[in-house]
XYZ file of C-alpha atoms in Angstrom:
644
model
C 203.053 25.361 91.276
C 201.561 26.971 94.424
C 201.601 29.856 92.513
C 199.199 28.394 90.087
C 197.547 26.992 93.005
C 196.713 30.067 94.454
C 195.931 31.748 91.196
C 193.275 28.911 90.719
C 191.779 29.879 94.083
C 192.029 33.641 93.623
C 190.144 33.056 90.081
C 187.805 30.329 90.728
C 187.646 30.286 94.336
C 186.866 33.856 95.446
C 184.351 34.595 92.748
C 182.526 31.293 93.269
C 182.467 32.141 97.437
C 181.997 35.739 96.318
C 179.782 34.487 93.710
C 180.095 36.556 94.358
C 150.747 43.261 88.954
C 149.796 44.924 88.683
C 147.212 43.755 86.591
C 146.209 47.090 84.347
C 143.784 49.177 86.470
C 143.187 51.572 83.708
C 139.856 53.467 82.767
C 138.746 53.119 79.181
C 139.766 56.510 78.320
C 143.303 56.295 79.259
C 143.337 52.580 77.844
C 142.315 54.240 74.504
C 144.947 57.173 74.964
C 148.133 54.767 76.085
C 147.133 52.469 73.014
C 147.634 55.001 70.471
C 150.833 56.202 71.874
C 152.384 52.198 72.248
C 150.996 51.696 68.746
C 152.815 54.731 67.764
C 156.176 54.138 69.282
C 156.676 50.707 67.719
C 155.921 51.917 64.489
C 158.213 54.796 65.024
C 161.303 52.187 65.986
C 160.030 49.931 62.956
C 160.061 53.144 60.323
C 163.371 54.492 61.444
C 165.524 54.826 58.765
C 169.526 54.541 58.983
C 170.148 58.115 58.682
C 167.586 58.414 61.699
C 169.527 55.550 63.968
C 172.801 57.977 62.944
C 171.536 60.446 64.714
C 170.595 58.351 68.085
C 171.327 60.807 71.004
C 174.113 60.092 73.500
C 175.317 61.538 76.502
C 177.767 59.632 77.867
C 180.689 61.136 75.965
C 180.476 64.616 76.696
C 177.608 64.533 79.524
C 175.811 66.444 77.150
C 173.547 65.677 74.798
C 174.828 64.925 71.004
C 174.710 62.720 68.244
C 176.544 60.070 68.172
C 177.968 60.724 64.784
C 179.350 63.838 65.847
C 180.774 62.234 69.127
C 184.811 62.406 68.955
C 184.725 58.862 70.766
C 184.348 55.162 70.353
C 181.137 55.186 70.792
C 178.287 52.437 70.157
C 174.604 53.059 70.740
C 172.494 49.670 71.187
C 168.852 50.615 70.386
C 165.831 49.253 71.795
C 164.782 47.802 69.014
C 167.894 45.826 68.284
C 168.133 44.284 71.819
C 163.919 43.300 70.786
C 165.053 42.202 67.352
C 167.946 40.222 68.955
C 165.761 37.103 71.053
C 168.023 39.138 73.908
C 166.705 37.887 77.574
C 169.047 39.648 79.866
C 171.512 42.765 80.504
C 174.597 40.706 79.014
C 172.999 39.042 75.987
C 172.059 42.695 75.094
C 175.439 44.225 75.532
C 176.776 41.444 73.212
C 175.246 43.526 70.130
C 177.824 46.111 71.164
C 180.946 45.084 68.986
C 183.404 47.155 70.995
C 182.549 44.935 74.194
C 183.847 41.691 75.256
C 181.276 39.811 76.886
C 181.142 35.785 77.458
C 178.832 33.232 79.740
C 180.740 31.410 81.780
C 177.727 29.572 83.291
C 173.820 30.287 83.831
C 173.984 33.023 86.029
C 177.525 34.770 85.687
C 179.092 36.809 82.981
C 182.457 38.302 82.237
C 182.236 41.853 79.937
C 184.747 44.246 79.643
C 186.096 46.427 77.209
C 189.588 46.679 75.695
C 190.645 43.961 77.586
C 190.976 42.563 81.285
C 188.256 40.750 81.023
C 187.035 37.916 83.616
C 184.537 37.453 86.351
C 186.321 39.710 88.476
C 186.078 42.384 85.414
C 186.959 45.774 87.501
C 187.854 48.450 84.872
C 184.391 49.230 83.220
C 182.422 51.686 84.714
C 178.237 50.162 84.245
C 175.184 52.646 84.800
C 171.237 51.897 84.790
C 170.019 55.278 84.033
C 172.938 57.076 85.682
C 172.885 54.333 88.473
C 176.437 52.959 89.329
C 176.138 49.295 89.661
C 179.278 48.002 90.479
C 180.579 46.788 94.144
C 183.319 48.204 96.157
C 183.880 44.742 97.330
C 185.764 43.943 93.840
C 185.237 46.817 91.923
C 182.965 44.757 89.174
C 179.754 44.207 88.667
C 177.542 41.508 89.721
C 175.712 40.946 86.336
C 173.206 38.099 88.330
C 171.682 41.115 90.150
C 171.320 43.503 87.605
C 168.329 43.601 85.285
C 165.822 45.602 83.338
C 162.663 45.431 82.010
C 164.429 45.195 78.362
C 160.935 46.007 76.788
C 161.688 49.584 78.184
C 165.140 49.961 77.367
C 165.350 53.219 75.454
C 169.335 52.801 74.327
C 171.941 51.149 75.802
C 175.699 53.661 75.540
C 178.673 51.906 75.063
C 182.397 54.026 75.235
C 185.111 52.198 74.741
C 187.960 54.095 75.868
C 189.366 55.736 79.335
C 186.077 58.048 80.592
C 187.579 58.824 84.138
C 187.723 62.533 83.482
C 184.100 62.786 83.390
C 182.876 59.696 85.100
C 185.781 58.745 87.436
C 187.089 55.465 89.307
C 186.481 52.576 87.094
C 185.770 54.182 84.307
C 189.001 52.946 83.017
C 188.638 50.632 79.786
C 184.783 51.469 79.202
C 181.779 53.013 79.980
C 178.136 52.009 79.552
C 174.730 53.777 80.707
C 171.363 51.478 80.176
C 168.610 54.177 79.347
C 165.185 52.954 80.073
C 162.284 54.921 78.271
C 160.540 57.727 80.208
C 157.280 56.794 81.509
C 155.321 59.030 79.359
C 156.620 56.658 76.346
C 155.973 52.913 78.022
C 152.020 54.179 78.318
C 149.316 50.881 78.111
C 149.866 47.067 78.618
C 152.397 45.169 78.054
C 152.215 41.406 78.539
C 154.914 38.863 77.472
C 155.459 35.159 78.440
C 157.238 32.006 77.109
C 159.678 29.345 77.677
C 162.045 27.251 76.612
C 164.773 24.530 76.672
C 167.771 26.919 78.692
C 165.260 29.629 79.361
C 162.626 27.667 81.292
C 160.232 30.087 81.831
C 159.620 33.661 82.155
C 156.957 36.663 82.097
C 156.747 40.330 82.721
C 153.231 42.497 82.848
C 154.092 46.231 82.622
C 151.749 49.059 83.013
C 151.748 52.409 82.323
C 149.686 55.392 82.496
C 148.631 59.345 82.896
C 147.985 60.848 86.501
C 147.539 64.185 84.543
C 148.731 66.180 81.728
C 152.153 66.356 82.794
C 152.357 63.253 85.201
C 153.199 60.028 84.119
C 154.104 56.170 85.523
C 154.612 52.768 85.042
C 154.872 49.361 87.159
C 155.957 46.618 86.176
C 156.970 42.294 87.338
C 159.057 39.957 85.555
C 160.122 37.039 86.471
C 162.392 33.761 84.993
C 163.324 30.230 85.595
C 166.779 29.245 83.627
C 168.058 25.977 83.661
C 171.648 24.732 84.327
C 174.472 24.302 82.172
C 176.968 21.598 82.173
C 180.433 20.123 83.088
C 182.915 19.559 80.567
C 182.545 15.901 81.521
C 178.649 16.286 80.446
C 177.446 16.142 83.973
C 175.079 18.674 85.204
C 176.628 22.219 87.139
C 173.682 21.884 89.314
C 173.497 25.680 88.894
C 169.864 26.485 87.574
C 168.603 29.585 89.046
C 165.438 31.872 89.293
C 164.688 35.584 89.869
C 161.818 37.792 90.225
C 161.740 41.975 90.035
C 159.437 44.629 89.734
C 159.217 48.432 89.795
C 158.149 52.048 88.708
C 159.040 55.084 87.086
C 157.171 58.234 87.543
C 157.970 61.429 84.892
C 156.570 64.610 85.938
C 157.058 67.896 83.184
C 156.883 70.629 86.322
C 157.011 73.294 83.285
C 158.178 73.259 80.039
C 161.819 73.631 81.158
C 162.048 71.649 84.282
C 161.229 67.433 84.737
C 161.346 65.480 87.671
C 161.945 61.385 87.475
C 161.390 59.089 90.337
C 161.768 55.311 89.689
C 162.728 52.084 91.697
C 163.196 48.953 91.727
C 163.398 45.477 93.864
C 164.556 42.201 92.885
C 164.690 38.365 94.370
C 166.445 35.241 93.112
C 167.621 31.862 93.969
C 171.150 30.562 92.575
C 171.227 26.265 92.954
C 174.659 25.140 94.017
C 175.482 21.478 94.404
C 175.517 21.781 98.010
C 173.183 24.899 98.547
C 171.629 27.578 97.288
C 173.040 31.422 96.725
C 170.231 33.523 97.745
C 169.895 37.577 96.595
C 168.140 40.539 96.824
C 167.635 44.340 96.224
C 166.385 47.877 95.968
C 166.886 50.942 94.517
C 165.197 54.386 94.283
C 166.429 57.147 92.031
C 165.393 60.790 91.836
C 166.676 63.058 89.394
C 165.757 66.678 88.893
C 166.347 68.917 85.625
C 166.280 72.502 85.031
C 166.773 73.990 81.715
C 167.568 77.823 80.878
C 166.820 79.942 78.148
C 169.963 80.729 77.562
C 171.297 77.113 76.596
C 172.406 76.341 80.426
C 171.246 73.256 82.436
C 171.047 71.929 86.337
C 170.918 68.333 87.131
C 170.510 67.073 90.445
C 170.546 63.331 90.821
C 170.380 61.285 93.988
C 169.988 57.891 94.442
C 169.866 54.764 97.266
C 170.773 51.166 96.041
C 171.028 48.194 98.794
C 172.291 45.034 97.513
C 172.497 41.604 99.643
C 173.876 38.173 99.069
C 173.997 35.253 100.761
C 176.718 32.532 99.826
C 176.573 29.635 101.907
C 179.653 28.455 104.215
C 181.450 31.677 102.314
C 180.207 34.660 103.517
C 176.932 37.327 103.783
C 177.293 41.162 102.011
C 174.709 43.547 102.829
C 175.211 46.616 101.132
C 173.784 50.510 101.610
C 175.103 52.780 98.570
C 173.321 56.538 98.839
C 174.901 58.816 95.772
C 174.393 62.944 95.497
C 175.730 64.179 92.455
C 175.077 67.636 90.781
C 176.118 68.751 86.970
C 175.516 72.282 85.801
C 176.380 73.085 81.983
C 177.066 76.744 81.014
C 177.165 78.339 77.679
C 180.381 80.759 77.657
C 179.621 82.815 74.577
C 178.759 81.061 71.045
C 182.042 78.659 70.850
C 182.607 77.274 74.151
C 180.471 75.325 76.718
C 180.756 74.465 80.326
C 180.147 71.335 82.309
C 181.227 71.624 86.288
C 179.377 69.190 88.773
C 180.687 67.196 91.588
C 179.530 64.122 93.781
C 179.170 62.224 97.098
C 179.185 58.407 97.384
C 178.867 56.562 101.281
C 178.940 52.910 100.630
C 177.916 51.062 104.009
C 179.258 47.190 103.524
C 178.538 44.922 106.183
C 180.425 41.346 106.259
C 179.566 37.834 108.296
C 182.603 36.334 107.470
C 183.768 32.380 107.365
C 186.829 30.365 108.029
C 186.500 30.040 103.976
C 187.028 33.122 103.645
C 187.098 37.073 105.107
C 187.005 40.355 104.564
C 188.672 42.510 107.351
C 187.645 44.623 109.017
C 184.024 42.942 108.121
C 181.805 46.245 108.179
C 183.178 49.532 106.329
C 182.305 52.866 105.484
C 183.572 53.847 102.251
C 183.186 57.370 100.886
C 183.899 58.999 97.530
C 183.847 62.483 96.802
C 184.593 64.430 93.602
C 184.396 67.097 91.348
C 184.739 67.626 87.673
C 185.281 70.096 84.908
C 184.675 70.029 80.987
C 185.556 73.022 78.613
C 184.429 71.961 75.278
C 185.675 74.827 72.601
C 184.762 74.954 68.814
C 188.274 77.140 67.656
C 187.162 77.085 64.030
C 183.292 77.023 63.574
C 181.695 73.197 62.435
C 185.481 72.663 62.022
C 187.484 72.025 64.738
C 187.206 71.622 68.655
C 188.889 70.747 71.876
C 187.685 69.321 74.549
C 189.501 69.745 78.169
C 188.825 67.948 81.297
C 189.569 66.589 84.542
C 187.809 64.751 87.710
C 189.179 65.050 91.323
C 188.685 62.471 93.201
C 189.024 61.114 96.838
C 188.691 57.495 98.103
C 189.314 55.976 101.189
C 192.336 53.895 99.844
C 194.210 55.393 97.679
C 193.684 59.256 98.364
C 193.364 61.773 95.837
C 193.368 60.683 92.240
C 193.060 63.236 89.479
C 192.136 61.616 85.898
C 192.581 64.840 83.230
C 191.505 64.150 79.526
C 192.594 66.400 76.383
C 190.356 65.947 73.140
C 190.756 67.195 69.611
C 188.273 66.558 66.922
C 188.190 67.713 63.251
C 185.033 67.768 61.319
C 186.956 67.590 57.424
C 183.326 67.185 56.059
C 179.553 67.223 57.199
C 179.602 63.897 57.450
C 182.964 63.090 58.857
C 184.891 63.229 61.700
C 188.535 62.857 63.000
C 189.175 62.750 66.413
C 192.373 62.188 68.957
C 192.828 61.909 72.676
C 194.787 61.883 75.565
C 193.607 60.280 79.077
C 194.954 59.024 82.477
C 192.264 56.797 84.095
C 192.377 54.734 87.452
C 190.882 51.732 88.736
C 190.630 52.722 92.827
C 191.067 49.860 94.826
C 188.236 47.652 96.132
C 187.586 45.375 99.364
C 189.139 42.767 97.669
C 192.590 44.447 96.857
C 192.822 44.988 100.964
C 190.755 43.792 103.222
C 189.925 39.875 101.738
C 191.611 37.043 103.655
C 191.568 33.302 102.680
C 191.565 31.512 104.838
C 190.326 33.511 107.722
C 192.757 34.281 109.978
C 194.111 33.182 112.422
C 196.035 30.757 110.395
C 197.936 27.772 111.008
C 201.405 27.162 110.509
C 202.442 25.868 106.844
C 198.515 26.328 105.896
C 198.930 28.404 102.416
C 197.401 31.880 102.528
C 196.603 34.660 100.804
C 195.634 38.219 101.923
C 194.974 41.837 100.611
C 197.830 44.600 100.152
C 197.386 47.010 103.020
C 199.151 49.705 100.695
C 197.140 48.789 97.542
C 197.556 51.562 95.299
C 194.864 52.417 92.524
C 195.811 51.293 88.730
C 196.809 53.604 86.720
C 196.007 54.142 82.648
C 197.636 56.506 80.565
C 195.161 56.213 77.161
C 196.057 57.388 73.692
C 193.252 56.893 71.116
C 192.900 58.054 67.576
C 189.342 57.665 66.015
C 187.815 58.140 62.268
C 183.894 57.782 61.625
C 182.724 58.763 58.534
C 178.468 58.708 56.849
C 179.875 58.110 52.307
C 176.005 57.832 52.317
C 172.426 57.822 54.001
C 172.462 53.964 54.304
C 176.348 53.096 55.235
C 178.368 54.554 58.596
C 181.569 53.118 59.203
C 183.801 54.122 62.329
C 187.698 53.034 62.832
C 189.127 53.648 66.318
C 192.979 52.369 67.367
C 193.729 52.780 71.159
C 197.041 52.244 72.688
C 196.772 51.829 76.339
C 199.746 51.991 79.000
C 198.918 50.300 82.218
C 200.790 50.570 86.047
C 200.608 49.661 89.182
C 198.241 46.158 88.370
C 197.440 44.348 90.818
C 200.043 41.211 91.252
C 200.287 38.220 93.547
C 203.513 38.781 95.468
C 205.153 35.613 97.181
C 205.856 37.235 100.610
C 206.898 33.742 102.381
C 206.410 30.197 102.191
C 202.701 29.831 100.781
C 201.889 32.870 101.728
C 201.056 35.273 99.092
C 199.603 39.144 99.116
C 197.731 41.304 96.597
C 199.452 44.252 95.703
C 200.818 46.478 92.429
C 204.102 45.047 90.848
C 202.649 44.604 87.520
C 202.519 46.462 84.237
C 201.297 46.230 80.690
C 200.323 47.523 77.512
C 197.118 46.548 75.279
C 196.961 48.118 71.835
C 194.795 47.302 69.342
C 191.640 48.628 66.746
C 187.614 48.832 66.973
C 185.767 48.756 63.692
C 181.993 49.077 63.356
C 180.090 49.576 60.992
C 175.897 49.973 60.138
C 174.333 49.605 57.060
C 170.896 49.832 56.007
C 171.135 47.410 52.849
C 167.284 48.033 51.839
C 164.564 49.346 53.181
C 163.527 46.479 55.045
C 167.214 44.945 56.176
C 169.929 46.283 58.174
C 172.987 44.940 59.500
C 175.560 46.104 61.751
C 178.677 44.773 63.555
C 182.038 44.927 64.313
C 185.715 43.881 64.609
C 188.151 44.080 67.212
C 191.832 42.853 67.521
C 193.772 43.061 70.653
C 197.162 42.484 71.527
C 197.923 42.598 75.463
C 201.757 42.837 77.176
C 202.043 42.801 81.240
C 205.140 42.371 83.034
C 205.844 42.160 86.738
C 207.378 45.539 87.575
C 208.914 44.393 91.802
C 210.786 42.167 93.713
C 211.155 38.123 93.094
C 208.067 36.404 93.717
C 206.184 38.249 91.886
C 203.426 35.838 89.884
C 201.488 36.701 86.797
C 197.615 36.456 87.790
C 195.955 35.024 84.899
C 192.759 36.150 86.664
C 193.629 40.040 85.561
C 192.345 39.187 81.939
C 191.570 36.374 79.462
C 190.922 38.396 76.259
C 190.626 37.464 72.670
C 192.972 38.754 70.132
C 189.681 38.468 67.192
C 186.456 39.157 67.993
C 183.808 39.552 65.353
C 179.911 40.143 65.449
C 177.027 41.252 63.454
C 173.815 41.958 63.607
C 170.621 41.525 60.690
C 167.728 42.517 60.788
C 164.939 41.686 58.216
C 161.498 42.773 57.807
C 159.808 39.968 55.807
C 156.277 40.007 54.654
C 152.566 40.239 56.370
C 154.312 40.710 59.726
C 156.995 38.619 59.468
C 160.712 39.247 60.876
C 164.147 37.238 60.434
C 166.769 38.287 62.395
C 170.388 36.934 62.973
C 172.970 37.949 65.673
C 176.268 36.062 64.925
C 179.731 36.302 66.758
C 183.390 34.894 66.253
C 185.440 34.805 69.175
C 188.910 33.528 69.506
C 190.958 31.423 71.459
C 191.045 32.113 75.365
C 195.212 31.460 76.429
C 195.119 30.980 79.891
C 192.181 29.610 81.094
C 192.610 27.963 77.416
C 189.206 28.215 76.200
C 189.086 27.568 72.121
C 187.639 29.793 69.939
C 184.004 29.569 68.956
C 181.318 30.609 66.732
C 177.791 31.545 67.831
C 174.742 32.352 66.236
C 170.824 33.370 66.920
C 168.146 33.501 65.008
C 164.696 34.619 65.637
C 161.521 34.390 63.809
C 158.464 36.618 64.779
C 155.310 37.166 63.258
C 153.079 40.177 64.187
C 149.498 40.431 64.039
C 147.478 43.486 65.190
C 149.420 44.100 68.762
C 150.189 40.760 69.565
C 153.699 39.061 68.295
C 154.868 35.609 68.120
C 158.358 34.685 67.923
C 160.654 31.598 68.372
C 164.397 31.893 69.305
C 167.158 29.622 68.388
C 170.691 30.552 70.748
C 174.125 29.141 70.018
C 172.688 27.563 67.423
C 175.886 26.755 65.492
C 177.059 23.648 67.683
C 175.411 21.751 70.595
C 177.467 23.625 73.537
C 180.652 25.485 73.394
C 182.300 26.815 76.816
C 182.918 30.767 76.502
C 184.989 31.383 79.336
C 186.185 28.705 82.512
C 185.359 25.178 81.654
C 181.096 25.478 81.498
C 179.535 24.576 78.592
C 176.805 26.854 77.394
C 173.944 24.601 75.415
C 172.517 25.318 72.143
C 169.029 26.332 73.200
C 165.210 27.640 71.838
C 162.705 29.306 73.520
C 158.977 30.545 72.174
C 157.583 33.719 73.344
C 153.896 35.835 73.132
C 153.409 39.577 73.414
C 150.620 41.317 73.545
C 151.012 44.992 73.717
C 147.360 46.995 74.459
């Protein structure tokens, strides 16, 4: 039973201490310019066809740019317009319409998503980008989802990989990858104003602007901002856990010539998190440059460098300030008609500072982390439009666990235009965080018989050895449907070894298998409704793989074996929408959290550039906990735009 104790506190415990206008100053000529290209760009996203959405671009398999129907992966591309046709409000609630992720509440300001399974608020095997911005913390190796946030007006696409990606995009890429793309500046031209309210979602607005320095020069600022209320006990009483935040930022696209573009963009962010007994308090910034260079000959530079400083503030737990600066460098090379290219390597310094508690500690409190790497990826076509391999492997180096190397091997047969078969081969590892070493609870020095638990000094990285088979296939313009088993071998997970009396330590006697199948489909049914979803079964196995002792952490994962979603969306009449997200998820085990069916529904009406919509969330019953023991209310919120 101290086991469980312990577990409680490692799951509950350290993530709630861890808890872890620009009014338009435009000149009538631009205003006239931007208008026509906003006016344009919606009806572009409302006239795409399904043939057109087929052929959405990704990069995040290969690095390279493809379609995704031709992408020998489990791949999932969110589109802008289905987060706006969604009543989506945040960076979660949009990564829901992805059917190959797992992603629950678990109150108003955290989340748990993950892919494949492992998923819980200390999520640590998904690897999360914001336009090529890493944006998880090396003090768990997750992602603090209450910090991270877009403009979702801008979103271009949203990338979603299911499946190990450590050969091209390293650590933590182990179960998943995803990379938010916003839209360049020189698309988000004019005004954009929005604002509403509601019964969960208070209150919110954003003002973006956008516009031409020259020819070739564009930018855009923008402010949002959002009240959301609390949710609730399972005894009905309030969490006391309503919280606010407010951001803002630019992006600046300049064409230098026709083959080279420069992108500078930034953002800053401030919130308040209500606790019972305080308040969390957080902030940000982040500036990202990124240079490209195309050649004639098919070849590519990309130089990419970015700065991100996070800080929290979790009263009587502990303060993180942290300093991330990133270099990384990707050059693609055609090698003769067949065969192409990709080498790059990167630089990561991760400054994390630490005023530690008796609650809790992280030891030594400030650390400089470094990660270095370098990557290759021969992609060969050995019969033409046919068949292709794809070979690849990332070196890496991190201060814990040394050199990792993550190689991938890829084969994918094209039977048919409109077809394609693919197979793969991948070891993947999660590198250890803060938390697998250096976290202490209590602080020590500790007294005699006082329970404890501590980091593993030798914490080794988890290891994945990935085997995935994968069949998408287009029978006809309107219908796409993709089938992708995985089975995934996991070792060295991190256990919680029983060292002495109540005293426990983090380290790797655990292993495990997860196998299971991702189906998605699209369909455009008419030309005014589309629909799209998913299923997913899972089945997971660990077992403790060391001496006695040895507990199972129900904290590495609380997946469910069903998961089902979809996705309509219905152009009505005069203006009018209906749209419908809807998602089955099963029973939680351990947490026990019972399964639960969700649904939202927006109506919108649009008239000349202004739209009107109302949102109904969770809609099916009154309040339904999705993962831990908060209950997540039915809610409805109204909302204006006006787009000029």
């Amino acid at each position: 039973m101290k086991g469980a104790s312990w577990r409680i506190r490692l799951g509950q415990g350290i993530l709630i201490r861890l808890g872890l206008w620009l009014l338009p100053i435009h000149g009538s000529a631009q205003t006239s310019g931007v208008t026509n290209q906003v006016g344009e760009a919606i009806r572009r996203l409302k006239d795409m066809s399904l043939a057109e959405l087929l052929d959405e671009r990704v990069t995040i398999v290969s690095k390279t740019t493809e379609l995704s129907s031709q992408a020998p992966a489990a791949v999932f591309v969110v589109t802008g317009e289905d987060i706006r046709r969604s009543g989506a409000t945040s960076l979660p609630e949009a990564l829901r319409l992805s059917p190959n992720l797992s992603v629950a509440q678990v109150n108003s300001s955290e989340w748990a998503v993950s892919a494949r399974g492992f998923n819980n608020t200390l999520a640590n095997k998904l690897l999360v980008m914001i336009d090529g911005r890493t944006i998880y913390t090396p003090l768990y190796a997750g992602v603090f989802w209450d910090a991270q946030h877009v403009l979702l007006e801008d979103v271009d696409r949203i990338e979603v990989v299911s499946g190990a990606g450590g050969a091209l995009w390293g650590a933590n890429a182990v179960n998943g990858v995803i990379n938010v793309i916003t839209r360049s500046a020189k698309d988000t031209q004019g005004t954009y104003i929005t604002g509403g309210g509601g019964s969960f979602l208070q209150d919110f607005g954003a003002i973006r602007y956008g516009a031409a320095a020259s020819s070739n020069l564009f930018y855009r600022v923008y402010v949002q901002r959002f009240d959301r209320n609390e949710t609730s006990l399972a005894n009905g009483r309030s969490a006391q856990n309503g919280w606010d935040l407010t951001q803002g930022g630019f992006r600046t696209d300049w064409d230098l010539s026709e083959l080279s573009a420069f992108t500078f963009q930034g953002d800053f962010y401030g919130g308040t998190q209500s606790r019972p007994t305080s308040s969390i308090g957080i902030d940000g910034q982040n500036l990202l440059g990124r240079w490209t260079r195309r050649y004639a000959n098919g070849a590519e530079l990309k130089v990419q460098t970015y700065f991100d400083r996070t800080w929290r503030e979790i009263p009587n737990a502990f303060v993180e300030d942290l300093k991330t600066y990133d270099i990384d460098l990707q050059h693609q090379l055609p090698l003769g008609e067949r065969q192409t290219l990709v080498v790059g390597g990167g630089y990561r310094l991760m400054q994390d500072r630490i005023t530690n508690t008796r609650v809790a500690a992280f030891l030594p409190p400030n650390r400089d982390l470094q990660l270095a790497s370098a990557f290759f990826q021969d992609e060969i076509e050995l019969v033409p439009e046919r068949l292709k391999t794809t070979l690849g492997a990332r070196i890496e180096h991190n201060d814990y666990s040394g050199i990792e190397v993550q190689p991938s091997v890829r084969l994918a047969y094209m039977p048919a235009e409109r077809q394609i078969v693919w197979a793969a081969v991948s070891r993947a590892v999660r590198a250890p965080s803060r938390i697998d070493t250096d976290y202490y609870t209590p602080a020590p020095p500790v007294p005699v018989g006082v329970p404890r638990l501590s980091g593993g000094p030798g914490f080794e990285a988890e290891d994945l050895l990935a085997y995935e088979l994968g069949y998408r296939v287009q029978p006809t313009d309107r219908l796409q449907f993709s089938i992708s088993p995985y089975y995934n071998f996991y070792k060295d997970l991190r256990s919680l070894d029983l060292i002495g009396p109540g005293s426990y330590v983090l380290a790797n006697h655990y292993r495990g298998e997860i196998w299971g199948v991702e189906l998605t489909s699209k369909y455009q049914l008419s030309d005014n409704w589309r629909i799209q979803g998913g299923y997913n079964y899972l089945h997971k196995n660990l077992w403790p793989d060391g001496p006695g002792g040895v507990n199972a952490s129900v904290r590495e994962g609380n997946d469910p074996q069903h998961q089902f979603s979809f996705q309509s969306i219905l152009n009505l009449w005069n203006g009018f929408q209906l749209d419908a997200t809807g998602r089955f998820v099963d029973t939680l085990d351990n947490p026990r959290v019972d399964s639960y069916f969700s649904i939202d529904v927006r109506l919108a009406w649009q008239y000349k550039r202004m739209e009107f919509s109302v949102v109904g969330q969770n809609l099916y019953d009154s309040k339904h906990p999705e993962f831990g023991t908060q209950e997540i209310p039915r809610s409805v919120y109204g909302k204006i735009t006006w787009r000029f």
